[in-house]
XYZ file of N, CA and C in Angstrom:
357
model
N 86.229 82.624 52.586
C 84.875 82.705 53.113
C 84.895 82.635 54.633
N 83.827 83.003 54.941
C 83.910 83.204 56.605
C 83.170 81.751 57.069
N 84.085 81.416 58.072
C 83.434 80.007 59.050
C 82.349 79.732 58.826
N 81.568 80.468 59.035
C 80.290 80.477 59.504
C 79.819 80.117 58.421
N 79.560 80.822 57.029
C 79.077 80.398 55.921
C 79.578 79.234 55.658
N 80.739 78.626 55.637
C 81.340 77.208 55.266
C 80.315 76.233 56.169
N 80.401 76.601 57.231
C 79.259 75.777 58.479
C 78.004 75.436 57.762
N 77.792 76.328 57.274
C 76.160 76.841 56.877
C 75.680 75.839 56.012
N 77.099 75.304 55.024
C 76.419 74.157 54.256
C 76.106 72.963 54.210
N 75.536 72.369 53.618
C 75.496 70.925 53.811
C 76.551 69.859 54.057
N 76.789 68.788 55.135
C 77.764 68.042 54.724
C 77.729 66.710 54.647
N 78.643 65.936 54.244
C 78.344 64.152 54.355
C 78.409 64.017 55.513
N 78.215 62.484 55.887
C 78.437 61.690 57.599
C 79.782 62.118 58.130
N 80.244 62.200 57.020
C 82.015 62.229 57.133
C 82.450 64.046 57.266
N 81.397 64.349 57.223
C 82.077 65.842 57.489
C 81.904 66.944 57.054
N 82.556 66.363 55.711
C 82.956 67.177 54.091
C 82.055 67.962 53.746
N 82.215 69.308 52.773
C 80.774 70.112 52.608
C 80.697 69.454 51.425
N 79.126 69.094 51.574
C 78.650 68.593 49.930
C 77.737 69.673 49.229
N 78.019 69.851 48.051
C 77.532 70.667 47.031
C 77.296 71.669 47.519
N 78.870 72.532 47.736
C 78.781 73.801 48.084
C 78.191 74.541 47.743
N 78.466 74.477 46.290
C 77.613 75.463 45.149
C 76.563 75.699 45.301
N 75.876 74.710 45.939
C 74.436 74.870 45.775
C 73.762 75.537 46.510
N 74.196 75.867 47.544
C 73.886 76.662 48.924
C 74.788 77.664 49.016
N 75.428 77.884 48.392
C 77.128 79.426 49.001
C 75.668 80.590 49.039
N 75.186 80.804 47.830
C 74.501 81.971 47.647
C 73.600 82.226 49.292
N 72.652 81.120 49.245
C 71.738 81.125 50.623
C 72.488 81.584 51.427
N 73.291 80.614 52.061
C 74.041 80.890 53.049
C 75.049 82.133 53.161
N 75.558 82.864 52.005
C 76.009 84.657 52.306
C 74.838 85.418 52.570
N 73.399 84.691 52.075
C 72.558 86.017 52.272
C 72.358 86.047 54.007
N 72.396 85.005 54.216
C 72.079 84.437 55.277
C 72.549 85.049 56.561
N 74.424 84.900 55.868
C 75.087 86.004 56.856
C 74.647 87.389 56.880
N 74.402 87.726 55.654
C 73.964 89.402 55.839
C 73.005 89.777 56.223
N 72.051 89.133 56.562
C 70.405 89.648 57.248
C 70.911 88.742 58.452
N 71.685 88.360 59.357
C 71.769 88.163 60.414
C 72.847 89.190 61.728
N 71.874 89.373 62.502
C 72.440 90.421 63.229
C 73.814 90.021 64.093
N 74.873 91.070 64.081
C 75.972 90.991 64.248
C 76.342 90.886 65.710
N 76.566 90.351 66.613
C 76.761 90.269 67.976
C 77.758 91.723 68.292
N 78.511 91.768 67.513
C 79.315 93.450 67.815
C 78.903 94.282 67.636
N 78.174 94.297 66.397
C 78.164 95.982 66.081
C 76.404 96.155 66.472
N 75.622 94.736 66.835
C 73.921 94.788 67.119
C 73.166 95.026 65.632
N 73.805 95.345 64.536
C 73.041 95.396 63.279
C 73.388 94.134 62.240
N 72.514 94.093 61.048
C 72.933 93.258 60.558
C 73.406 93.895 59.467
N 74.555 93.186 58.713
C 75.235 93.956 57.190
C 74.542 94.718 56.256
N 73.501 93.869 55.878
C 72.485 94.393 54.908
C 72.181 95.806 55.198
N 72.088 96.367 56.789
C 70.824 97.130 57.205
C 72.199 98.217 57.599
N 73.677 97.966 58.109
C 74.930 98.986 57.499
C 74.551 99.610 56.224
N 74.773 98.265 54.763
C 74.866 99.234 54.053
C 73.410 99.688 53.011
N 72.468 99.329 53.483
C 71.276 99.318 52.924
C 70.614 100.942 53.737
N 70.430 100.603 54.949
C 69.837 101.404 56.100
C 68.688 100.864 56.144
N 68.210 99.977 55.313
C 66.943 98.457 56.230
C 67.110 97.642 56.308
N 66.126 97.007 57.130
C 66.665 95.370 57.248
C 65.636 95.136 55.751
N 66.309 94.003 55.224
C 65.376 93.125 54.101
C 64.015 92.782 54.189
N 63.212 92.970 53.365
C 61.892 92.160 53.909
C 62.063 90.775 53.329
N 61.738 89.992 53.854
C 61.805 88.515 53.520
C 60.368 88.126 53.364
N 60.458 86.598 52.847
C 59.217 86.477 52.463
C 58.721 85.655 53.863
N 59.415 85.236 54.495
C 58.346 85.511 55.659
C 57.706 86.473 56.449
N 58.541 87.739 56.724
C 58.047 88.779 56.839
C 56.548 89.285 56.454
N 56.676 88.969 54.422
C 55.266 89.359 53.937
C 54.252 88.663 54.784
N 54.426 87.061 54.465
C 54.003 85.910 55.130
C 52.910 86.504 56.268
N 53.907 87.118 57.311
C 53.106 87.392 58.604
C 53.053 88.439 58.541
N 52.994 89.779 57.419
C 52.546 90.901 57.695
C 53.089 91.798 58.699
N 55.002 91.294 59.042
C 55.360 92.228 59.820
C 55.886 93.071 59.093
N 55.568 94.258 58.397
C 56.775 95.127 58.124
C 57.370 96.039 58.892
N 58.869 96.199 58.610
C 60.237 96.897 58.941
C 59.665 98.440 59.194
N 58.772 98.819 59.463
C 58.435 100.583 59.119
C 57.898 100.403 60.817
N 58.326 101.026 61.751
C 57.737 101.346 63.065
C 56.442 102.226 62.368
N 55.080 102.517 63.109
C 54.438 103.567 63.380
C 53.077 102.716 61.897
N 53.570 101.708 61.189
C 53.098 101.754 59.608
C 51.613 100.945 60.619
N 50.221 100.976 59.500
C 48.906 100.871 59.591
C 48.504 101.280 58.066
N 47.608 99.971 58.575
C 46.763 100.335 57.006
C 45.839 101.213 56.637
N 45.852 101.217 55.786
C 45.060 102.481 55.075
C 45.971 103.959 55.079
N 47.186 103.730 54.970
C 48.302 104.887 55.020
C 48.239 105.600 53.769
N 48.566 106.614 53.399
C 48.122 107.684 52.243
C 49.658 106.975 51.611
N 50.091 107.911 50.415
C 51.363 107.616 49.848
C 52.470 108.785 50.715
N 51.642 110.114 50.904
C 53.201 110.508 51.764
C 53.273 110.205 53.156
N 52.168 109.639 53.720
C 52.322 108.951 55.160
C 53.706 108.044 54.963
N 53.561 106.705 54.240
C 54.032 105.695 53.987
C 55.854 106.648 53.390
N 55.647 107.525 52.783
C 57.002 108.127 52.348
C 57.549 109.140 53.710
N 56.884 109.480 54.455
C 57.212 110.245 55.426
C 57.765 109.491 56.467
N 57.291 108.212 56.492
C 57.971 107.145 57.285
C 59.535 106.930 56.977
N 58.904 105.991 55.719
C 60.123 105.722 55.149
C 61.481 106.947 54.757
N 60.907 108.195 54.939
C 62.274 109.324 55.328
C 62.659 109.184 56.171
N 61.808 109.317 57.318
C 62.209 109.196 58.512
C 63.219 107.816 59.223
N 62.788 106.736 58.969
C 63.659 105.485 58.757
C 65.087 105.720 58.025
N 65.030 106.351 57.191
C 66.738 106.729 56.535
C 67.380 107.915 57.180
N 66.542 108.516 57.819
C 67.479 109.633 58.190
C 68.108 109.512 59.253
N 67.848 108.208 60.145
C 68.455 107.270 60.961
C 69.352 106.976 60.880
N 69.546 106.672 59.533
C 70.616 105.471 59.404
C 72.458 106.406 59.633
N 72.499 107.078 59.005
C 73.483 107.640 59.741
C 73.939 107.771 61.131
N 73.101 107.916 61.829
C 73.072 107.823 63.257
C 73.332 106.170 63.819
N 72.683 105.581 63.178
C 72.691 103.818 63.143
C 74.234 103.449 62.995
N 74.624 104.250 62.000
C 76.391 103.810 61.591
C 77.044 103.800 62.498
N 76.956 105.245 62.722
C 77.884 105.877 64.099
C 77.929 104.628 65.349
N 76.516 104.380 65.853
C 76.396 103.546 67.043
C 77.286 102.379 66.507
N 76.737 101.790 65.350
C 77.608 100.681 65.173
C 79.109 100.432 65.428
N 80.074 101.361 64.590
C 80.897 101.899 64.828
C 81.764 101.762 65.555
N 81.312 102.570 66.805
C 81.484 102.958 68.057
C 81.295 101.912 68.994
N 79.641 100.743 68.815
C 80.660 99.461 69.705
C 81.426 98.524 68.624
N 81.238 98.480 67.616
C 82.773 98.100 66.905
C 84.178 98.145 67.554
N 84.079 99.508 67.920
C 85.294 99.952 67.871
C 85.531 99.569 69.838
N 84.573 99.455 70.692
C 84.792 99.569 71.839
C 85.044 97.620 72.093
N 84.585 96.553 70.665
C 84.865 95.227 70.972
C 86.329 95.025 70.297
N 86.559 95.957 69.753
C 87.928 95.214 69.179
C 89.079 95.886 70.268
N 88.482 97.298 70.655
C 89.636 97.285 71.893
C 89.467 96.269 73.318
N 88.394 96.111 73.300
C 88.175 94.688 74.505
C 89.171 93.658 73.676
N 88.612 93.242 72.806
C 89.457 91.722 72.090
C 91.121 92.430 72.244
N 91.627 93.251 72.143
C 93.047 93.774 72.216
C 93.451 93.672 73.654
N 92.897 94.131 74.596
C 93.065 93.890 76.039
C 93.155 92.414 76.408
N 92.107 91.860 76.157
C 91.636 90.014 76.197
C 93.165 89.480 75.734
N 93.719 89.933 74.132
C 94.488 88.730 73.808
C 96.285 89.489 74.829
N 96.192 90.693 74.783
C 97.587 91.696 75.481
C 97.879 90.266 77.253
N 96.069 90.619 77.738
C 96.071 89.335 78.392
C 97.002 88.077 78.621
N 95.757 87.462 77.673
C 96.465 86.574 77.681
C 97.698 86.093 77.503
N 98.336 87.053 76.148
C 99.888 86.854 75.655
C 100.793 87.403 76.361
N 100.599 88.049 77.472
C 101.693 89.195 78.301
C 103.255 88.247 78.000
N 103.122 87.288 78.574
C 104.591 86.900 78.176
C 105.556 86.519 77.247
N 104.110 85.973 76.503
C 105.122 85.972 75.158
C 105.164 87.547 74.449
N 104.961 88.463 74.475
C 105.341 89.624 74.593
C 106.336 90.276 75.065
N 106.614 89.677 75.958
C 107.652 90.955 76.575
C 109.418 90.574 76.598
């Protein structure tokens, strides 16, 4: 499991995670609707092409659809929502691409630091 989710759970005074079980689920979703400092998206919305609506979301009536207003017909609301996926390909790519431009930074960073024990 990744750090972060282990973090995520509860623990005693002493440290220890208590009743992992009980929280693992929360806490993976947790990771996946949270946006990624590298790639700027969050997992879900890679392999979904939206972000989740949550129930706070409903809560406050923000939904995920740029341009959306009420009283929208059904192919308004579907013309959106095409338009929102036909993004997402394009969304990948960007991701991707600074993916790919942080792990060659992190390769430079550690070449860095390690030069000598390298050579």
């Amino acid at each position: 499991l990744r750090e972060a989710i282990v973090k995520a759970c509860p623990k005693t005074k002493k440290g220890q995670i208590k009743n992992w079980h009980e929280y693992i689920d929360i806490a993976v979703f947790a990771d996946q609707v949270t946006t990624s400092r590298v790639t700027g998206f969050t997992p879900y919305f890679l392999l979904h092409g939206v972000e989740p609506l949550l129930p706070l979301d409903l809560a406050e009536a923000t939904f995920m659809v740029e341009g959306f207003r009420s009283g929208m017909t059904t192919s308004e609301l579907l013309g959106l929502r095409t338009q929102q996926l036909s993004r997402h390909p394009a969304d990948l790519e960007r991701a991707a691409n600074t993916l790919k431009a942080a792990r060659i930074q992190s390769r430079s960073q550690y070449l860095q630091r390690y030069k000598r024990r390298l050579q």
